[in-house]
PDB file of C-alpha atoms in Angstrom:
ATOM      1  CA  MET A   4     -53.632 -53.544 -34.285  1.00 50.00           C
ATOM      2  CA  THR A   5     -53.473 -49.830 -34.494  1.00 56.00           C
ATOM      3  CA  THR A   6     -50.538 -47.460 -35.168  1.00 57.00           C
ATOM      4  CA  THR A   7     -50.855 -46.295 -31.675  1.00 57.00           C
ATOM      5  CA  ASP A   8     -50.518 -50.111 -30.626  1.00 58.00           C
ATOM      6  CA  SER A   9     -47.860 -51.037 -32.268  1.00 54.00           C
ATOM      7  CA  LEU A  10     -45.999 -47.747 -30.977  1.00 51.00           C
ATOM      8  CA  THR A  11     -46.737 -48.935 -27.786  1.00 61.00           C
ATOM      9  CA  LEU A  12     -45.371 -52.294 -28.181  1.00 74.00           C
ATOM     10  CA  ASN A  13     -42.218 -51.526 -29.873  1.00 86.00           C
ATOM     11  CA  PRO A  14     -39.156 -50.810 -28.006  1.00 89.00           C
ATOM     12  CA  VAL A  15     -37.356 -48.933 -30.169  1.00 88.00           C
ATOM     13  CA  LEU A  16     -40.606 -46.265 -30.603  1.00 88.00           C
ATOM     14  CA  ARG A  17     -42.190 -46.615 -27.288  1.00 86.00           C
ATOM     15  CA  VAL A  18     -40.753 -43.150 -26.633  1.00 89.00           C
ATOM     16  CA  ALA A  19     -41.609 -41.403 -29.922  1.00 91.00           C
ATOM     17  CA  PRO A  20     -38.111 -39.457 -32.179  1.00 94.00           C
ATOM     18  CA  ALA A  21     -37.501 -35.613 -31.452  1.00 96.00           C
ATOM     19  CA  ALA A  22     -38.672 -33.608 -33.644  1.00 97.00           C
ATOM     20  CA  PRO A  23     -36.470 -32.976 -36.589  1.00 97.00           C
ATOM     21  CA  ALA A  24     -35.287 -29.634 -35.724  1.00 98.00           C
ATOM     22  CA  GLU A  25     -34.800 -30.835 -31.869  1.00 97.00           C
ATOM     23  CA  ALA A  26     -32.450 -34.048 -33.504  1.00 97.00           C
ATOM     24  CA  ALA A  27     -30.364 -31.879 -35.456  1.00 97.00           C
ATOM     25  CA  ALA A  28     -29.717 -29.681 -32.456  1.00 97.00           C
ATOM     26  CA  HIS A  29     -29.037 -32.778 -30.646  1.00 96.00           C
ATOM     27  CA  PHE A  30     -26.378 -34.392 -32.814  1.00 96.00           C
ATOM     28  CA  ARG A  31     -24.945 -30.990 -33.796  1.00 96.00           C
ATOM     29  CA  ALA A  32     -23.865 -30.744 -29.963  1.00 95.00           C
ATOM     30  CA  GLY A  33     -22.675 -34.232 -30.004  1.00 94.00           C
ATOM     31  CA  LEU A  34     -20.288 -33.005 -32.949  1.00 96.00           C
ATOM     32  CA  VAL A  35     -19.273 -30.063 -31.182  1.00 96.00           C
ATOM     33  CA  PHE A  36     -17.905 -32.194 -27.981  1.00 97.00           C
ATOM     34  CA  HIS A  37     -16.614 -35.293 -29.921  1.00 97.00           C
ATOM     35  CA  ALA A  38     -14.225 -35.741 -32.727  1.00 97.00           C
ATOM     36  CA  ASP A  39     -13.618 -39.654 -34.108  1.00 95.00           C
ATOM     37  CA  VAL A  40     -10.657 -41.632 -34.198  1.00 96.00           C
ATOM     38  CA  SER A  41     -10.181 -41.619 -38.148  1.00 94.00           C
ATOM     39  CA  ASP A  42     -10.988 -37.915 -38.217  1.00 95.00           C
ATOM     40  CA  VAL A  43      -8.280 -36.999 -35.400  1.00 97.00           C
ATOM     41  CA  ALA A  44      -6.053 -39.046 -37.846  1.00 96.00           C
ATOM     42  CA  ALA A  45      -7.014 -37.690 -41.096  1.00 94.00           C
ATOM     43  CA  ALA A  46      -6.324 -34.050 -39.789  1.00 96.00           C
ATOM     44  CA  LEU A  47      -3.314 -34.855 -38.428  1.00 96.00           C
ATOM     45  CA  ALA A  48      -1.641 -36.640 -41.616  1.00 95.00           C
ATOM     46  CA  ALA A  49      -2.959 -33.938 -43.851  1.00 94.00           C
ATOM     47  CA  GLY A  50       0.635 -32.414 -42.787  1.00 88.00           C
ATOM     48  CA  GLY A  51       1.276 -28.914 -41.560  1.00 91.00           C
ATOM     49  CA  ASP A  52      -0.592 -27.864 -38.010  1.00 95.00           C
ATOM     50  CA  PRO A  53      -4.219 -29.654 -37.761  1.00 97.00           C
ATOM     51  CA  GLY A  54      -5.279 -26.788 -35.651  1.00 97.00           C
ATOM     52  CA  PHE A  55      -5.427 -28.668 -32.466  1.00 98.00           C
ATOM     53  CA  VAL A  56      -3.620 -30.779 -30.089  1.00 98.00           C
ATOM     54  CA  VAL A  57      -4.330 -34.215 -28.881  1.00 98.00           C
ATOM     55  CA  LEU A  58      -3.555 -35.117 -25.909  1.00 98.00           C
ATOM     56  CA  ASP A  59      -3.420 -38.342 -23.802  1.00 98.00           C
ATOM     57  CA  SER A  60      -4.462 -38.483 -20.432  1.00 98.00           C
ATOM     58  CA  ARG A  61      -3.690 -41.795 -19.325  1.00 98.00           C
ATOM     59  CA  SER A  62      -0.795 -42.926 -16.803  1.00 97.00           C
ATOM     60  CA  THR A  63       2.717 -43.157 -17.479  1.00 96.00           C
ATOM     61  CA  ALA A  64       2.897 -46.764 -17.838  1.00 95.00           C
ATOM     62  CA  ALA A  65       0.194 -46.358 -20.545  1.00 96.00           C
ATOM     63  CA  TRP A  66       1.895 -43.962 -22.101  1.00 97.00           C
ATOM     64  CA  ASP A  67       4.755 -45.887 -22.866  1.00 95.00           C
ATOM     65  CA  GLN A  68       2.607 -48.977 -24.086  1.00 95.00           C
ATOM     66  CA  GLY A  69       1.333 -46.958 -26.816  1.00 97.00           C
ATOM     67  CA  HIS A  70       0.293 -43.315 -27.616  1.00 98.00           C
ATOM     68  CA  VAL A  71      -0.831 -41.205 -30.385  1.00 98.00           C
ATOM     69  CA  PRO A  72       2.323 -39.937 -32.511  1.00 97.00           C
ATOM     70  CA  GLY A  73       2.578 -36.372 -31.703  1.00 96.00           C
ATOM     71  CA  ALA A  74       0.447 -36.377 -28.737  1.00 98.00           C
ATOM     72  CA  VAL A  75       0.983 -34.213 -25.465  1.00 98.00           C
ATOM     73  CA  HIS A  76       0.963 -36.574 -22.416  1.00 98.00           C
ATOM     74  CA  LEU A  77      -0.538 -35.001 -19.546  1.00 98.00           C
ATOM     75  CA  PRO A  78      -2.348 -37.599 -16.947  1.00 98.00           C
ATOM     76  CA  THR A  79      -5.861 -36.527 -15.793  1.00 97.00           C
ATOM     77  CA  ALA A  80      -4.982 -35.765 -12.417  1.00 96.00           C
ATOM     78  CA  LEU A  81      -1.809 -33.550 -13.360  1.00 98.00           C
ATOM     79  CA  ILE A  82      -3.860 -31.025 -15.369  1.00 98.00           C
ATOM     80  CA  PRO A  83      -4.581 -28.622 -12.838  1.00 97.00           C
ATOM     81  CA  GLU A  84      -1.006 -27.928 -12.010  1.00 97.00           C
ATOM     82  CA  GLN A  85       0.469 -28.539 -15.031  1.00 98.00           C
ATOM     83  CA  ALA A  86      -2.054 -27.721 -18.221  1.00 98.00           C
ATOM     84  CA  ARG A  87      -0.700 -24.388 -18.263  1.00 97.00           C
ATOM     85  CA  GLN A  88       2.692 -25.024 -18.640  1.00 97.00           C
ATOM     86  CA  LEU A  89       2.083 -27.416 -21.982  1.00 97.00           C
ATOM     87  CA  LEU A  90      -0.810 -26.636 -23.780  1.00 98.00           C
ATOM     88  CA  ASP A  91      -1.899 -23.024 -25.458  1.00 98.00           C
ATOM     89  CA  ARG A  92      -4.744 -22.034 -24.137  1.00 97.00           C
ATOM     90  CA  SER A  93      -5.733 -20.417 -27.688  1.00 98.00           C
ATOM     91  CA  VAL A  94      -5.565 -24.178 -29.275  1.00 98.00           C
ATOM     92  CA  PRO A  95      -8.079 -26.375 -28.923  1.00 98.00           C
ATOM     93  CA  VAL A  96      -7.188 -29.786 -27.018  1.00 98.00           C
ATOM     94  CA  VAL A  97      -8.352 -33.211 -28.145  1.00 98.00           C
ATOM     95  CA  THR A  98      -8.157 -35.576 -25.100  1.00 98.00           C
ATOM     96  CA  TYR A  99      -8.329 -39.514 -25.031  1.00 98.00           C
ATOM     97  CA  CYS A 100      -7.589 -42.603 -22.548  1.00 97.00           C
ATOM     98  CA  TRP A 101      -8.081 -46.342 -23.417  1.00 96.00           C
ATOM     99  CA  GLY A 102     -11.042 -46.671 -25.179  1.00 94.00           C
ATOM    100  CA  PRO A 103     -14.627 -46.342 -25.043  1.00 92.00           C
ATOM    101  CA  GLY A 104     -15.040 -48.259 -22.120  1.00 92.00           C
ATOM    102  CA  CYS A 105     -13.054 -45.619 -20.085  1.00 92.00           C
ATOM    103  CA  ASN A 106     -14.602 -42.077 -19.033  1.00 95.00           C
ATOM    104  CA  GLY A 107     -10.765 -40.803 -18.361  1.00 96.00           C
ATOM    105  CA  ALA A 108     -11.030 -38.931 -21.892  1.00 97.00           C
ATOM    106  CA  THR A 109     -13.939 -37.262 -20.334  1.00 97.00           C
ATOM    107  CA  ARG A 110     -12.560 -36.299 -16.942  1.00 98.00           C
ATOM    108  CA  ALA A 111      -9.508 -34.427 -18.631  1.00 98.00           C
ATOM    109  CA  ALA A 112     -11.790 -33.049 -21.309  1.00 98.00           C
ATOM    110  CA  LEU A 113     -13.972 -31.671 -18.125  1.00 98.00           C
ATOM    111  CA  ALA A 114     -10.640 -30.594 -16.082  1.00 98.00           C
ATOM    112  CA  LEU A 115      -9.799 -28.585 -19.298  1.00 98.00           C
ATOM    113  CA  ALA A 116     -12.705 -27.431 -19.823  1.00 98.00           C
ATOM    114  CA  GLU A 117     -12.663 -25.543 -16.130  1.00 98.00           C
ATOM    115  CA  LEU A 118      -9.557 -24.133 -16.935  1.00 98.00           C
ATOM    116  CA  GLY A 119     -10.481 -22.577 -20.298  1.00 98.00           C
ATOM    117  CA  TYR A 120      -9.748 -24.699 -22.456  1.00 98.00           C
ATOM    118  CA  GLN A 121     -11.847 -25.462 -25.623  1.00 98.00           C
ATOM    119  CA  VAL A 122     -11.633 -29.138 -25.500  1.00 98.00           C
ATOM    120  CA  LYS A 123     -13.535 -32.379 -27.571  1.00 98.00           C
ATOM    121  CA  GLU A 124     -12.789 -36.629 -26.619  1.00 98.00           C
ATOM    122  CA  MET A 125     -11.849 -38.758 -29.140  1.00 98.00           C
ATOM    123  CA  LEU A 126     -14.388 -41.391 -29.491  1.00 96.00           C
ATOM    124  CA  GLY A 127     -12.672 -44.412 -29.327  1.00 96.00           C
ATOM    125  CA  GLY A 128      -9.769 -43.598 -27.460  1.00 98.00           C
ATOM    126  CA  PHE A 129      -6.110 -45.240 -28.235  1.00 98.00           C
ATOM    127  CA  GLU A 130      -8.236 -48.705 -28.608  1.00 97.00           C
ATOM    128  CA  TYR A 131      -9.715 -47.726 -31.609  1.00 97.00           C
ATOM    129  CA  TRP A 132      -6.470 -45.603 -33.086  1.00 97.00           C
ATOM    130  CA  VAL A 133      -5.264 -49.411 -32.942  1.00 97.00           C
ATOM    131  CA  ARG A 134      -8.000 -50.803 -34.252  1.00 95.00           C
ATOM    132  CA  GLU A 135      -8.281 -48.787 -37.305  1.00 94.00           C
ATOM    133  CA  GLY A 136      -4.625 -49.597 -38.131  1.00 94.00           C
ATOM    134  CA  PHE A 137      -2.945 -45.638 -37.342  1.00 96.00           C
ATOM    135  CA  GLU A 138       0.440 -45.555 -36.287  1.00 96.00           C
ATOM    136  CA  PHE A 139       1.640 -45.241 -32.684  1.00 98.00           C
ATOM    137  CA  GLU A 140       5.004 -44.916 -30.582  1.00 97.00           C
ATOM    138  CA  THR A 141       5.778 -46.951 -27.799  1.00 94.00           C
ATOM    139  CA  TRP A 142       8.874 -47.087 -25.518  1.00 89.00           C
ATOM    140  CA  GLU A 143      10.281 -48.928 -28.551  1.00 91.00           C
ATOM    141  CA  GLY A 144       9.325 -46.981 -31.739  1.00 93.00           C
ATOM    142  CA  ARG A 145       6.855 -47.059 -34.367  1.00 95.00           C
ATOM    143  CA  GLU A 146       3.975 -49.434 -34.733  1.00 93.00           C
ATOM    144  CA  ARG A 147       1.241 -49.985 -36.808  1.00 93.00           C
ATOM    145  CA  ARG A 148      -1.513 -53.213 -36.719  1.00 93.00           C
ATOM    146  CA  THR A 149      -3.687 -54.432 -39.155  1.00 91.00           C
ATOM    147  CA  ALA A 150      -7.133 -52.474 -39.433  1.00 89.00           C
ATOM    148  CA  ASP A 151      -9.767 -54.674 -37.595  1.00 90.00           C
ATOM    149  CA  PRO A 152     -12.518 -55.182 -40.311  1.00 89.00           C
ATOM    150  CA  LEU A 153     -14.706 -54.168 -37.790  1.00 91.00           C
ATOM    151  CA  THR A 154     -13.696 -50.610 -37.237  1.00 87.00           C
ATOM    152  CA  ALA A 155     -12.464 -49.918 -40.158  1.00 82.00           C
ATOM    153  CA  PRO A 156     -12.248 -50.263 -44.259  1.00 80.00           C
ATOM    154  CA  VAL A 157     -10.177 -53.165 -45.542  1.00 75.00           C
ATOM    155  CA  ASP A 158     -10.050 -51.867 -48.873  1.00 76.00           C
ATOM    156  CA  SER A 159      -9.964 -48.670 -48.919  1.00 72.00           C
ATOM    157  CA  GLU A 160      -8.818 -45.059 -46.486  1.00 70.00           C
ATOM    158  CA  ASP A 161     -12.250 -43.737 -46.389  1.00 72.00           C
ATOM    159  CA  CYS A 162     -14.996 -45.149 -44.702  1.00 71.00           C
ATOM    160  CA  GLY A 163     -17.488 -43.280 -46.481  1.00 72.00           C
ATOM    161  CA  CYS A 164     -19.085 -41.486 -42.654  1.00 75.00           C
TER     162      CYS A 164
END
């Protein structure tokens, strides 16, 4: 079997990888639009002004069930009419919703971008915030759950990413 035959048969390489420069541009672009839960948590925990505001785009019932401490609550449907009262257009916004199976944070980020805000989406949403063991608030107060070993290191604060 020739190399060409193995590439044709291999589902991973059936479509060849991008050239390194093209791949670098693609992955850099992803980082322009996304932040992960651990990076957001680290920036907030560092103290002082993180340089961004976190926005929870879910319903009031979802917010009451739990949210990132210090987040602004603004459901996606209300962004066009309320964003200007709650957010400073000069401060980047990091949106989140439930988790990877929900595109609410993407819709919220789009609505904010269309209003002239700099915006990123927090990958993993509230689900991964909780699963990685970060403190969250509910209507009853603050809580923290043990980190899920499938989403966060068990014996370290740093995953090495």
